[in-house]
Amino acid sequence: MAYEIVASLCTGCCACEPECPNEAISEKKNVFVIDPAKCTECIGHFDEPQCVAVCPIDHTCVIDKAYPRYEVTA
Amino acid sequence: MQSTIASVSTQEVKPLEQLLEKIADHKGCGTSSEGGKASCGSSGGPVDMAPEVWEKVKNHPCYSEEAHHHYARMHVAVAPACNIQCNYCNRKYDCANESRPGVVSEKLTPEQASKKVLAVASAIPQMTVLGIAGPGDPLANPAKTFKTFELIAKTAPDIKLCLSTNGLSLPDHVDTIKGFNVDHVTITINMVDPEVGQHIYPWIFWKNKRVTGIEASRILTERQMLGLEMLTAAGVLCKINSVMIPGINDKHLAEVNRAVKSRGAFLHNIMPLISAPEHGTVFGLNGQRGPTAQELKALQDSCEGDMNMMRHCRQCRADAVGLLGEDRSAEFTTEKIDEMSEVVYDAATRKAYQELVEAERSEKVAAKEAAMADLDVTDIKIMIAVATKGQGRVNEHFGHATEFQIYEVGSNGSKFVGHRRVDLYCQGGYGEEETLPSVVNAINDCHAVFVAKIGGCPRDELKAAGIDPVDRFADEFIEESAISYFKEYFARVCAREIVHVDRGDADIRQGAYSAAA
Ligand code: SF4
Ligand code: SF4
Ligand code: SF4
């Protein structure tokens, strides 16, 4: 699974963008989006997904169920 | 530089006066952009302020009570991200408590921002200060904040730079702040005790983790105190903002005042919590109330013995352009800025304006001192509400006022103690009956109201409420007039024509100061 940003909740504050260790987050028409191909759920980098931890609006950065759980490939 | 000054003749100064008049005329009954408001207080250098500090702040509209009659600041919104959460803040909308717009309001790139600043500075010579205050925390967006400073410092070195921060990442940036010659930093400090802080800050983002509860406030206060100490050591002026939240930190703010003073803060600004359910903040939604005017003044008075208090803060919108309380931002929208091809920075005109202002300011101080000369000694103090659109004069119609300056007058002279926002009384024929009681409530603690002009109907109603409507000081200097009114008042008390009574409390209007563009 990757994380996704609920566009209707996102304020476009950009707090998440620089925190992402994988540069998976970018701006699109005033809101921010996560590239599921790049998101590793922060596994291997941090204990908490950074976008979730820094986002001022609860339930804006959420698990995207369309993708399988990220696995660390050895 | 010398030659530029010499080449500006008095003729060339004229257009500036016209521009000022234009700014003042810009407002009127029924129009929505209300210009020219400014508040003011003390005379020259305050007795309790070090001369080198006064030199730095005297032209700064946010720091000197007197300066923001004449000088203006602007803020640019280049810093949308924040690293903490406050219970009085809803990040989506304009924040009524901190001077900052909501994230959804205008957001500028550093390049757009610097272009806007230069355009505004050339059109409005009284613009001397640029601030970055959000919408988030400028130091949670260091790259954007400092890029903006860099661009402006290059073209317009005479513009003072300032920034506001919650302090969490302040210690990491003190060297850069010093490097840009930023001489004013505002830190919002609402507590020095994490027990208190946990009711204000639900979480902080710290070292790649979301930290909650007491721990969050423990880290925050540690960082704030460290940042303040480092700034003082680096010679950067530091102002503290505190939001007064009844039942949460109202009793605690005296301790905050001592803590920040001992670490070298030069000014402490206690602002009332602005809280209403429609703001969507935690405090707004759970019914946390803000303080009354009397509660706020009592706290400010009790802290004043300790250090300079700032009472003219209007919690104005961070992206506002103009003198405090006046907003010309509609003339400088992002679209219009983008359309401007090349902005030529007009340094000479700015210099000429600023010299004009200095002359007017000395005249005002002299007038006040002359009026003070034969003041009798008494314990009686009265409060006076003043309708003004700037320049330290009584020059606004009662019906056009969107706020009143409040002065306290006694045998020690006159002192600016705050301002009260009101809804426009005169809306071109409608709504008058509804708004008058709210105007009366807002200035109910005053004995008199000074206006340039007032209609017969509101005059009678003010009298009925025990407030003396006074229009004979139209266009006179405020403080000189306040002192002569007090002399007459006191003489009538002595002659037993009237009995002096203290008046009641007054309302603080809820809602951010944001004049519709
Ligand atoms: S969970 Fe981590 S990796 Fe995925 S988008 Fe958020 S910050 Fe980036
Ligand atoms: S931190 Fe949250 S609100 Fe801000 S841009 Fe990212 S997703 Fe949107
Ligand atoms: S520091 Fe300012 S922007 Fe950040 S949450 Fe608090 S009030 Fe809002």
Coordinates of C-alpha atoms and ligand atoms in Angstrom, one line a residue:
Chain A
M1 CA 0.0 0.0 0.0
A2 CA 1.0 3.5 -0.6
Y3 CA -0.4 6.6 1.0
E4 CA -2.7 9.0 -0.8
I5 CA -3.9 12.6 -0.1
V6 CA -7.6 13.2 0.0
A7 CA -7.8 16.2 -2.3
S8 CA -10.9 17.7 -0.8
L9 CA -9.3 18.0 2.6
C10 CA -5.8 19.1 1.5
T11 CA -5.2 22.8 2.2
G12 CA -2.2 22.9 -0.1
C13 CA 0.0 24.1 2.8
C14 CA 3.0 22.1 1.4
A15 CA 4.2 20.9 4.8
C16 CA 4.4 17.3 3.7
E17 CA 6.3 17.9 0.5
P18 CA 9.8 18.5 1.9
E19 CA 9.4 15.8 4.6
C20 CA 8.9 12.9 2.2
P21 CA 12.1 10.8 2.1
N22 CA 11.3 9.6 -1.4
E23 CA 10.2 12.8 -3.1
A24 CA 6.9 11.2 -3.7
I25 CA 4.8 14.3 -3.1
S26 CA 4.2 17.1 -5.5
E27 CA 1.8 19.9 -6.1
K28 CA -1.0 19.7 -8.6
K29 CA -3.5 22.5 -9.0
N30 CA -3.1 23.9 -5.5
V31 CA -3.3 20.5 -3.7
F32 CA -0.7 17.9 -3.2
V33 CA -0.6 14.4 -4.5
I34 CA 1.5 11.3 -3.8
D35 CA 3.1 9.2 -6.5
P36 CA 2.2 5.6 -5.3
A37 CA 5.1 4.2 -7.3
K38 CA 7.5 6.3 -5.1
C39 CA 5.8 6.1 -1.7
T40 CA 7.4 3.5 0.6
E41 CA 5.2 4.4 3.6
C42 CA 8.4 5.7 5.0
I43 CA 9.4 2.1 5.8
G44 CA 13.1 2.0 6.3
H45 CA 13.3 5.8 6.8
F46 CA 11.2 6.7 9.7
D47 CA 8.9 5.2 12.4
E48 CA 5.9 7.2 11.2
P49 CA 4.8 8.1 7.7
Q50 CA 6.1 11.8 7.6
C51 CA 3.2 13.1 5.6
V52 CA 0.7 11.9 8.1
A53 CA 2.7 13.2 11.0
V54 CA 3.1 16.7 9.7
C55 CA -0.3 17.3 8.0
P56 CA -2.4 19.8 9.9
I57 CA -5.7 18.2 8.8
D58 CA -6.4 14.8 10.3
H59 CA -7.4 12.0 7.8
T60 CA -6.0 13.8 4.8
C61 CA -2.9 11.5 4.2
V62 CA -4.4 8.0 4.3
I63 CA -3.6 4.5 3.1
D64 CA -4.4 4.0 -0.5
K65 CA -6.1 0.5 -0.5
A66 CA -5.7 0.2 -4.3
Y67 CA -2.0 -0.7 -3.8
P68 CA -0.5 -3.7 -2.1
R69 CA 1.4 -3.2 1.1
Y70 CA 4.9 -1.9 0.4
E71 CA 7.6 -4.5 0.9
V72 CA 11.3 -4.0 1.4
T73 CA 13.1 -5.8 -1.3
A74 CA 16.4 -7.1 -0.2
Chain B
M1 CA 22.7 59.2 -1.3
Q2 CA 23.3 62.9 -0.4
S3 CA 22.6 64.1 -3.9
T4 CA 19.3 62.3 -4.0
I5 CA 18.1 64.1 -0.9
A6 CA 19.2 67.5 -2.2
S7 CA 17.4 67.0 -5.5
V8 CA 14.0 66.6 -3.9
S9 CA 12.4 70.1 -3.7
T10 CA 9.3 71.0 -1.7
Q11 CA 7.4 71.0 -5.0
E12 CA 8.2 67.4 -5.4
V13 CA 6.9 66.6 -2.0
K14 CA 3.5 68.0 -2.9
P15 CA 2.4 64.9 -4.8
L16 CA 3.1 62.9 -1.7
E17 CA 0.7 64.9 0.3
Q18 CA -1.8 64.5 -2.4
L19 CA -1.2 60.8 -2.4
L20 CA -1.7 60.8 1.4
E21 CA -5.0 62.7 1.0
K22 CA -6.0 60.3 -1.7
I23 CA -5.4 57.4 0.7
A24 CA -7.4 59.2 3.3
D25 CA -10.2 60.1 0.9
H26 CA -10.3 56.6 -0.3
K27 CA -12.8 55.8 2.3
G28 CA -16.3 57.0 3.0
C29 CA -19.8 56.2 3.8
G30 CA -20.9 53.0 2.2
T31 CA -17.7 52.1 0.5
S32 CA -16.1 48.9 1.7
S33 CA -12.4 49.7 1.7
E34 CA -11.8 51.6 4.8
G35 CA -8.5 53.4 4.7
G36 CA -6.4 55.5 6.9
K37 CA -6.9 54.1 10.3
A38 CA -4.0 54.3 12.6
S39 CA -3.6 54.3 16.3
C40 CA -1.0 56.0 18.4
G41 CA 0.2 56.7 21.8
S42 CA 3.2 58.0 23.4
S43 CA 5.5 60.8 22.3
G44 CA 9.1 60.7 21.3
G45 CA 11.3 58.0 22.9
P46 CA 9.5 56.2 25.7
V47 CA 11.3 56.7 29.0
D48 CA 11.8 53.0 29.7
M49 CA 13.3 52.1 26.3
A50 CA 17.0 52.1 25.6
P51 CA 17.9 54.7 23.0
E52 CA 19.4 52.2 20.6
V53 CA 16.2 50.2 20.7
W54 CA 14.1 53.3 20.1
E55 CA 16.3 54.2 17.1
K56 CA 15.6 50.8 15.6
V57 CA 11.9 50.7 16.3
K58 CA 10.7 54.3 16.0
N59 CA 9.6 53.9 12.3
H60 CA 8.2 50.5 12.8
P61 CA 4.4 50.5 12.7
C62 CA 4.1 47.3 14.6
Y63 CA 6.5 48.1 17.4
S64 CA 6.1 51.8 18.1
E65 CA 2.7 53.0 19.2
E66 CA 3.4 56.3 17.6
A67 CA 5.0 55.3 14.3
H68 CA 2.1 53.5 12.8
H69 CA 0.3 56.8 12.3
H70 CA 2.8 57.5 9.6
Y71 CA 4.5 54.3 8.5
A72 CA 3.1 51.1 7.1
R73 CA 4.1 47.5 7.0
M74 CA 3.1 44.8 4.6
H75 CA 3.2 41.0 4.9
V76 CA 3.7 38.6 2.1
A77 CA 2.3 35.0 2.3
V78 CA 5.2 32.9 1.1
A79 CA 5.3 30.4 4.0
P80 CA 2.3 28.1 4.0
A81 CA 3.6 25.1 6.0
C82 CA 3.5 24.9 9.8
N83 CA 5.3 22.5 12.2
I84 CA 2.9 22.8 15.2
Q85 CA -0.8 22.8 15.8
C86 CA -2.5 25.5 18.0
N87 CA -6.0 25.1 19.3
Y88 CA -6.9 28.7 18.2
C89 CA -5.8 28.0 14.6
N90 CA -7.7 26.5 11.7
R91 CA -5.1 26.2 9.0
K92 CA -7.6 26.3 6.2
Y93 CA -8.9 29.8 6.9
D94 CA -7.5 33.2 7.8
C95 CA -6.3 33.0 11.4
A96 CA -7.9 35.6 13.6
N97 CA -5.3 35.3 16.3
E98 CA -2.0 35.3 14.5
S99 CA -1.5 37.9 11.9
R100 CA -1.7 35.5 9.0
P101 CA -4.0 34.6 6.2
G102 CA -5.3 31.1 5.8
V103 CA -3.6 28.7 3.5
V104 CA -6.3 29.0 1.0
S105 CA -5.7 32.7 0.7
E106 CA -3.1 34.1 -1.5
K107 CA 0.1 32.1 -1.7
L108 CA 3.1 33.7 -3.4
T109 CA 6.5 32.4 -4.7
P110 CA 9.5 34.4 -3.4
E111 CA 9.8 36.0 -6.8
Q112 CA 6.2 37.1 -6.9
A113 CA 6.5 38.3 -3.3
S114 CA 9.6 40.5 -3.9
K115 CA 8.0 42.0 -7.0
K116 CA 4.9 42.9 -5.1
V117 CA 6.9 44.4 -2.3
L118 CA 8.9 46.7 -4.6
A119 CA 5.7 47.7 -6.4
V120 CA 3.9 48.6 -3.2
A121 CA 7.0 50.4 -1.7
S122 CA 7.1 52.6 -4.8
A123 CA 3.4 53.5 -4.7
I124 CA 3.2 53.9 -0.9
P125 CA 6.2 55.7 0.4
Q126 CA 5.2 55.1 4.0
M127 CA 5.8 51.3 3.5
T128 CA 8.9 50.8 5.6
V129 CA 8.5 47.3 6.9
L130 CA 8.1 43.9 5.2
G131 CA 7.0 41.0 7.4
I132 CA 6.7 37.3 6.8
A133 CA 4.2 35.8 9.1
G134 CA 2.7 32.8 7.5
P135 CA 0.1 31.5 6.6
G136 CA 2.1 28.8 8.4
D137 CA 5.4 29.3 10.2
P138 CA 8.1 31.2 8.2
L139 CA 10.8 29.1 9.8
A140 CA 9.0 25.9 8.8
N141 CA 9.5 27.2 5.3
P142 CA 13.1 28.5 5.6
A143 CA 14.0 28.3 1.9
K144 CA 11.0 30.4 0.8
T145 CA 11.3 32.9 3.6
F146 CA 15.0 33.6 3.2
K147 CA 14.9 33.6 -0.6
T148 CA 12.3 36.4 -0.3
F149 CA 14.4 38.4 2.1
E150 CA 17.4 37.9 -0.2
L151 CA 15.6 39.3 -3.3
I152 CA 14.3 42.3 -1.4
A153 CA 17.5 43.2 0.4
K154 CA 19.2 43.4 -2.9
T155 CA 16.9 46.0 -4.5
A156 CA 15.5 47.8 -1.5
P157 CA 18.0 47.8 1.3
D158 CA 16.0 50.6 3.2
I159 CA 13.1 48.2 3.8
K160 CA 13.2 46.7 7.2
L161 CA 12.7 42.9 7.4
C162 CA 10.8 41.2 10.1
L163 CA 9.3 37.7 10.7
S164 CA 7.0 36.0 13.1
T165 CA 7.5 32.5 14.3
N166 CA 6.2 29.9 16.8
G167 CA 9.8 29.4 17.8
L168 CA 10.1 25.7 17.4
S169 CA 12.8 25.8 14.7
L170 CA 14.1 29.3 15.7
P171 CA 17.4 28.2 17.2
D172 CA 18.4 26.5 13.9
H173 CA 18.0 29.8 12.0
V174 CA 19.4 32.5 14.2
D175 CA 22.6 32.9 12.2
T176 CA 20.7 33.3 8.9
I177 CA 18.3 35.8 10.5
K178 CA 21.3 37.8 11.8
G179 CA 23.0 37.5 8.3
F180 CA 20.0 39.1 6.6
N181 CA 20.1 41.9 9.1
V182 CA 16.5 41.1 10.2
D183 CA 16.2 43.3 13.2
H184 CA 12.8 42.3 14.4
V185 CA 11.6 38.9 15.2
T186 CA 8.2 38.1 16.8
I187 CA 7.8 34.9 18.7
T188 CA 4.3 33.8 19.8
I189 CA 4.7 32.5 23.3
N190 CA 1.6 31.6 25.2
M191 CA 3.1 29.7 28.1
V192 CA 6.4 28.8 29.8
D193 CA 4.8 25.8 31.6
P194 CA 4.0 22.6 29.7
E195 CA 1.1 21.9 32.1
V196 CA -0.5 25.0 30.6
G197 CA 0.8 24.4 27.2
Q198 CA -0.9 21.0 26.7
H199 CA -4.3 22.8 26.6
I200 CA -3.1 25.1 23.8
Y201 CA -0.9 22.9 21.6
P202 CA -2.2 19.4 20.7
W203 CA 0.9 18.4 18.9
I204 CA 4.2 19.5 17.3
F205 CA 6.2 17.9 14.5
W206 CA 9.6 17.4 15.9
K207 CA 12.6 15.3 14.6
N208 CA 10.4 13.4 12.2
K209 CA 7.8 12.5 14.7
R210 CA 4.4 13.9 15.8
V211 CA 4.9 14.6 19.5
T212 CA 1.7 15.2 21.6
G213 CA 0.6 16.1 25.2
I214 CA 2.9 17.6 27.8
E215 CA 6.0 16.5 26.0
A216 CA 5.1 18.6 23.0
S217 CA 4.8 21.8 25.1
R218 CA 8.0 20.9 27.0
I219 CA 10.0 20.8 23.8
L220 CA 8.2 23.9 22.4
T221 CA 8.9 26.1 25.4
E222 CA 12.5 24.9 25.6
R223 CA 13.1 25.8 22.0
Q224 CA 11.3 29.2 22.3
M225 CA 13.4 30.2 25.3
L226 CA 16.6 29.1 23.6
G227 CA 15.7 30.9 20.4
L228 CA 14.9 34.1 22.4
E229 CA 18.2 33.9 24.3
M230 CA 20.1 33.3 21.1
L231 CA 18.4 36.3 19.3
T232 CA 19.1 38.6 22.2
A233 CA 22.7 37.5 22.2
A234 CA 23.0 38.1 18.5
G235 CA 21.6 41.7 18.9
V236 CA 18.3 41.0 17.1
L237 CA 15.3 42.7 18.5
C238 CA 12.6 40.3 19.8
K239 CA 9.0 41.0 20.4
I240 CA 6.7 38.5 22.2
N241 CA 3.1 37.9 21.2
S242 CA 0.8 36.1 23.7
V243 CA -2.8 35.2 23.1
M244 CA -4.8 35.6 26.3
I245 CA -7.1 32.6 26.8
P246 CA -9.3 33.0 29.8
G247 CA -9.2 30.0 32.2
I248 CA -6.2 28.6 30.4
N249 CA -3.3 31.0 30.4
D250 CA -4.7 34.3 31.7
K251 CA -3.2 33.9 35.2
H252 CA 0.0 32.5 33.7
L253 CA 0.9 35.3 31.3
A254 CA 2.4 37.4 34.1
E255 CA 4.9 34.6 34.5
V256 CA 5.5 34.5 30.7
N257 CA 6.1 38.3 30.9
R258 CA 8.8 37.8 33.5
A259 CA 10.4 34.9 31.6
V260 CA 10.6 36.7 28.3
K261 CA 11.7 40.0 29.9
S262 CA 14.6 38.3 31.7
R263 CA 15.7 36.9 28.4
G264 CA 15.8 40.2 26.7
A265 CA 12.5 40.6 24.8
F266 CA 11.9 44.3 24.3
L267 CA 8.2 44.3 23.9
H268 CA 5.3 42.1 25.0
N269 CA 2.0 42.2 23.1
I270 CA -0.9 40.5 24.9
M271 CA -3.7 39.9 22.4
P272 CA -7.3 38.7 23.2
L273 CA -8.2 35.3 22.0
I274 CA -10.6 35.7 19.0
S275 CA -12.9 32.7 19.1
A276 CA -16.1 31.9 17.5
P277 CA -17.6 28.5 16.4
E278 CA -17.6 29.6 12.7
H279 CA -13.8 29.8 12.7
G280 CA -13.7 26.0 13.0
T281 CA -10.9 26.1 15.6
V282 CA -10.7 23.7 18.6
F283 CA -11.3 26.7 20.9
G284 CA -14.1 28.0 18.7
L285 CA -15.9 24.7 18.6
N286 CA -15.7 23.9 22.3
G287 CA -17.0 27.3 23.3
Q288 CA -13.8 28.8 24.8
R289 CA -14.5 32.5 25.2
G290 CA -12.1 35.4 24.7
P291 CA -11.4 38.0 27.3
T292 CA -13.5 41.2 27.8
A293 CA -11.9 44.6 27.2
Q294 CA -11.5 45.2 30.9
E295 CA -9.9 41.8 31.6
L296 CA -7.4 42.4 28.8
K297 CA -6.6 45.9 30.0
A298 CA -6.2 44.7 33.6
L299 CA -3.6 42.1 32.5
Q300 CA -1.8 44.6 30.2
D301 CA -1.7 47.1 33.0
S302 CA -0.3 44.5 35.5
C303 CA 2.5 43.6 33.1
E304 CA 3.2 47.2 32.1
G305 CA 5.3 47.9 35.2
D306 CA 7.6 45.2 34.1
M307 CA 8.2 46.1 30.5
N308 CA 6.9 47.8 27.4
M309 CA 3.5 46.6 26.5
M310 CA 2.1 46.9 23.0
R311 CA -1.5 47.8 22.9
H312 CA -2.2 48.8 19.4
C313 CA -2.0 45.3 17.8
R314 CA -5.0 44.9 15.6
Q315 CA -4.5 41.2 14.8
C316 CA -4.6 42.4 11.3
R317 CA -4.5 40.3 8.3
A318 CA -1.0 39.2 7.3
D319 CA -1.4 39.9 3.7
A320 CA -2.8 43.4 4.2
V321 CA -1.1 46.3 2.5
G322 CA -1.1 49.8 4.0
L323 CA -1.0 51.6 7.3
L324 CA -2.2 49.5 10.2
G325 CA -5.9 49.1 9.9
E326 CA -6.0 50.2 6.3
D327 CA -6.0 47.8 3.5
R328 CA -5.0 48.5 -0.1
S329 CA -4.3 44.9 -1.0
A330 CA -6.9 45.0 -3.8
E331 CA -4.5 47.2 -5.8
F332 CA -1.8 44.6 -5.6
T333 CA -3.3 41.2 -6.3
T334 CA -1.1 38.5 -7.7
E335 CA -2.7 38.9 -11.1
K336 CA -1.9 42.6 -11.2
I337 CA 1.7 41.9 -9.9
D338 CA 2.2 39.3 -12.6
E339 CA 1.0 41.8 -15.2
M340 CA 3.6 44.4 -14.2
S341 CA 6.6 44.0 -16.4
E342 CA 9.3 45.9 -14.6
V343 CA 9.1 47.5 -11.2
V344 CA 11.2 50.6 -10.8
Y345 CA 12.0 51.2 -7.2
D346 CA 11.5 54.8 -6.2
A347 CA 14.0 55.5 -3.4
A348 CA 14.0 59.3 -3.7
T349 CA 10.3 59.8 -3.3
R350 CA 10.3 57.5 -0.3
K351 CA 13.1 59.4 1.3
A352 CA 11.3 62.8 0.8
Y353 CA 8.1 61.4 2.3
Q354 CA 9.9 60.1 5.3
E355 CA 11.5 63.5 6.0
L356 CA 8.1 65.2 5.8
V357 CA 6.7 62.8 8.3
E358 CA 9.5 63.4 10.8
A359 CA 8.7 67.1 10.8
E360 CA 5.0 66.4 11.5
R361 CA 5.9 64.0 14.3
S362 CA 8.0 66.6 16.1
E363 CA 5.2 69.1 15.8
K364 CA 2.8 66.7 17.4
V365 CA 5.1 65.9 20.3
A366 CA 5.6 69.6 21.0
A367 CA 1.8 70.2 21.0
K368 CA 1.3 67.5 23.6
E369 CA 4.1 68.7 25.8
A370 CA 2.7 72.3 25.8
A371 CA -0.7 70.9 26.8
M372 CA 0.8 68.9 29.6
A373 CA 2.4 72.0 31.2
D374 CA -0.4 73.1 33.6
L375 CA -2.1 69.8 34.4
D376 CA -3.5 69.5 37.9
V377 CA -2.7 66.5 40.1
T378 CA -5.6 64.2 40.7
D379 CA -6.4 60.4 40.8
I380 CA -9.2 60.8 38.4
K381 CA -8.7 59.1 35.0
I382 CA -11.0 59.1 32.1
M383 CA -11.1 57.1 28.9
I384 CA -11.7 58.8 25.5
A385 CA -12.6 57.0 22.3
V386 CA -11.3 58.8 19.2
A387 CA -12.4 58.5 15.6
T388 CA -9.3 59.0 13.4
K389 CA -8.0 58.1 10.0
G390 CA -4.4 58.8 10.9
Q391 CA -1.7 61.4 11.3
G392 CA -2.5 61.5 15.0
R393 CA -5.5 63.8 14.5
V394 CA -9.2 63.7 15.3
N395 CA -10.2 63.5 11.6
E396 CA -12.9 60.9 11.1
H397 CA -16.7 61.1 11.1
F398 CA -18.5 59.1 13.7
G399 CA -20.5 57.3 11.1
H400 CA -17.5 56.4 9.0
A401 CA -15.4 54.9 11.8
T402 CA -14.7 51.1 11.7
E403 CA -12.7 51.4 14.9
F404 CA -12.0 53.8 17.7
Q405 CA -8.7 54.6 19.3
I406 CA -8.9 54.5 23.1
Y407 CA -6.9 56.9 25.2
E408 CA -6.7 57.0 29.0
V409 CA -6.1 60.6 30.3
G410 CA -5.2 61.7 33.8
S411 CA -2.7 64.0 35.5
N412 CA 0.2 62.0 34.0
G413 CA -1.0 62.9 30.6
S414 CA -2.6 60.8 27.9
K415 CA -1.8 57.2 27.0
F416 CA -3.0 55.1 24.2
V417 CA -4.5 51.9 25.7
G418 CA -6.1 50.1 22.7
H419 CA -8.5 50.2 19.9
R420 CA -12.0 48.9 19.4
R421 CA -13.4 47.7 16.1
V422 CA -17.0 48.4 15.4
D423 CA -19.3 47.8 12.5
L424 CA -19.8 50.8 10.3
Y425 CA -22.5 52.9 11.8
C426 CA -23.2 54.8 8.7
Q427 CA -24.0 52.4 5.8
G428 CA -25.6 54.9 3.6
G429 CA -29.0 54.8 5.0
Y430 CA -29.6 51.3 6.4
G431 CA -28.7 49.3 9.4
E432 CA -28.1 52.4 11.5
E433 CA -30.5 51.4 14.3
E434 CA -28.9 48.0 14.6
T435 CA -25.3 49.1 14.8
L436 CA -25.5 51.9 17.2
P437 CA -25.9 49.7 20.3
S438 CA -22.9 47.7 19.3
V439 CA -20.8 50.9 18.9
V440 CA -22.0 52.0 22.3
N441 CA -21.0 48.5 23.7
A442 CA -17.6 48.7 22.2
I443 CA -16.8 52.1 23.8
N444 CA -18.9 51.8 26.9
D445 CA -15.9 52.2 29.1
C446 CA -15.3 55.7 27.7
H447 CA -16.5 59.1 29.1
A448 CA -16.3 60.8 25.7
V449 CA -15.9 60.2 22.0
F450 CA -13.9 62.6 19.8
V451 CA -15.1 62.8 16.3
A452 CA -14.6 65.2 13.3
K453 CA -18.4 65.2 12.8
I454 CA -21.5 63.5 14.1
G455 CA -25.2 63.4 13.2
G456 CA -27.9 64.5 15.6
C457 CA -29.4 61.1 16.2
P458 CA -26.3 59.2 17.3
R459 CA -25.3 62.3 19.3
D460 CA -28.5 62.0 21.4
E461 CA -28.2 58.3 21.9
L462 CA -24.5 58.5 23.0
K463 CA -25.5 61.2 25.5
A464 CA -28.3 58.9 26.7
A465 CA -25.7 56.2 27.2
G466 CA -23.5 58.6 29.2
I467 CA -20.9 59.1 26.6
D468 CA -20.1 62.7 25.7
P469 CA -19.9 63.2 21.9
V470 CA -17.3 65.9 21.2
D471 CA -16.7 67.4 17.7
R472 CA -14.9 70.6 18.6
F473 CA -11.5 69.1 18.3
A474 CA -12.0 68.2 14.6
D475 CA -8.6 68.0 12.9
E476 CA -6.7 68.8 16.0
F477 CA -3.9 66.5 17.4
I478 CA -5.5 63.7 19.5
E479 CA -3.3 63.8 22.6
E480 CA -3.3 67.6 22.9
S481 CA -7.1 67.6 22.6
A482 CA -7.5 64.7 25.1
I483 CA -5.5 66.6 27.6
S484 CA -7.4 69.9 27.2
Y485 CA -10.7 67.9 27.4
F486 CA -9.5 66.4 30.6
K487 CA -8.6 69.8 32.1
E488 CA -12.1 71.0 31.4
Y489 CA -13.6 67.8 32.8
F490 CA -11.6 68.1 35.9
A491 CA -12.5 71.7 36.4
R492 CA -16.1 70.9 36.2
V493 CA -15.7 68.1 38.7
C494 CA -14.0 70.5 41.1
A495 CA -16.8 73.1 40.6
R496 CA -19.2 70.2 41.4
E497 CA -21.0 70.7 38.1
I498 CA -20.5 66.9 37.4
V499 CA -19.6 63.9 39.4
H500 CA -16.8 61.6 38.2
V501 CA -17.8 58.0 37.9
D502 CA -15.8 55.1 36.5
R503 CA -17.6 53.5 33.6
G504 CA -18.3 49.8 32.9
D505 CA -16.7 47.2 30.7
A506 CA -16.7 47.0 26.9
D507 CA -16.9 44.3 24.3
I508 CA -14.1 43.1 22.1
R509 CA -15.6 42.3 18.7
Q510 CA -15.0 38.8 17.5
G511 CA -13.6 38.2 14.1
A512 CA -10.4 39.0 12.4
Y513 CA -9.7 42.6 11.3
S514 CA -9.9 42.1 7.6
A515 CA -11.5 45.0 5.7
A516 CA -13.2 43.7 2.6
A517 CA -11.1 44.6 -0.4
Ligands
SF4_1 S1 4.2 7.9 3.6 FE1 6.4 8.6 3.6 S2 7.1 7.9 1.6 FE2 4.9 7.9 1.4 S3 4.3 9.9 0.7 FE3 4.2 10.0 2.9 S4 6.1 10.8 3.4 FE4 6.4 10.0 1.4
SF4_2 S1 0.5 18.6 4.7 FE1 -1.6 17.9 4.4 S2 -2.8 19.7 3.9 FE2 -0.6 20.2 3.7 S3 -0.2 19.9 1.5 FE3 0.3 18.0 2.5 S4 -1.6 16.8 2.4 FE4 -2.2 18.9 2.0
SF4_3 S1 1.9 28.4 14.7 FE1 0.5 29.7 13.6 S2 0.1 28.7 11.7 FE2 1.0 27.2 13.1 S3 -0.8 26.2 14.0 FE3 -0.1 27.8 15.4 S4 -1.4 29.6 14.8 FE4 -1.5 28.1 13.1

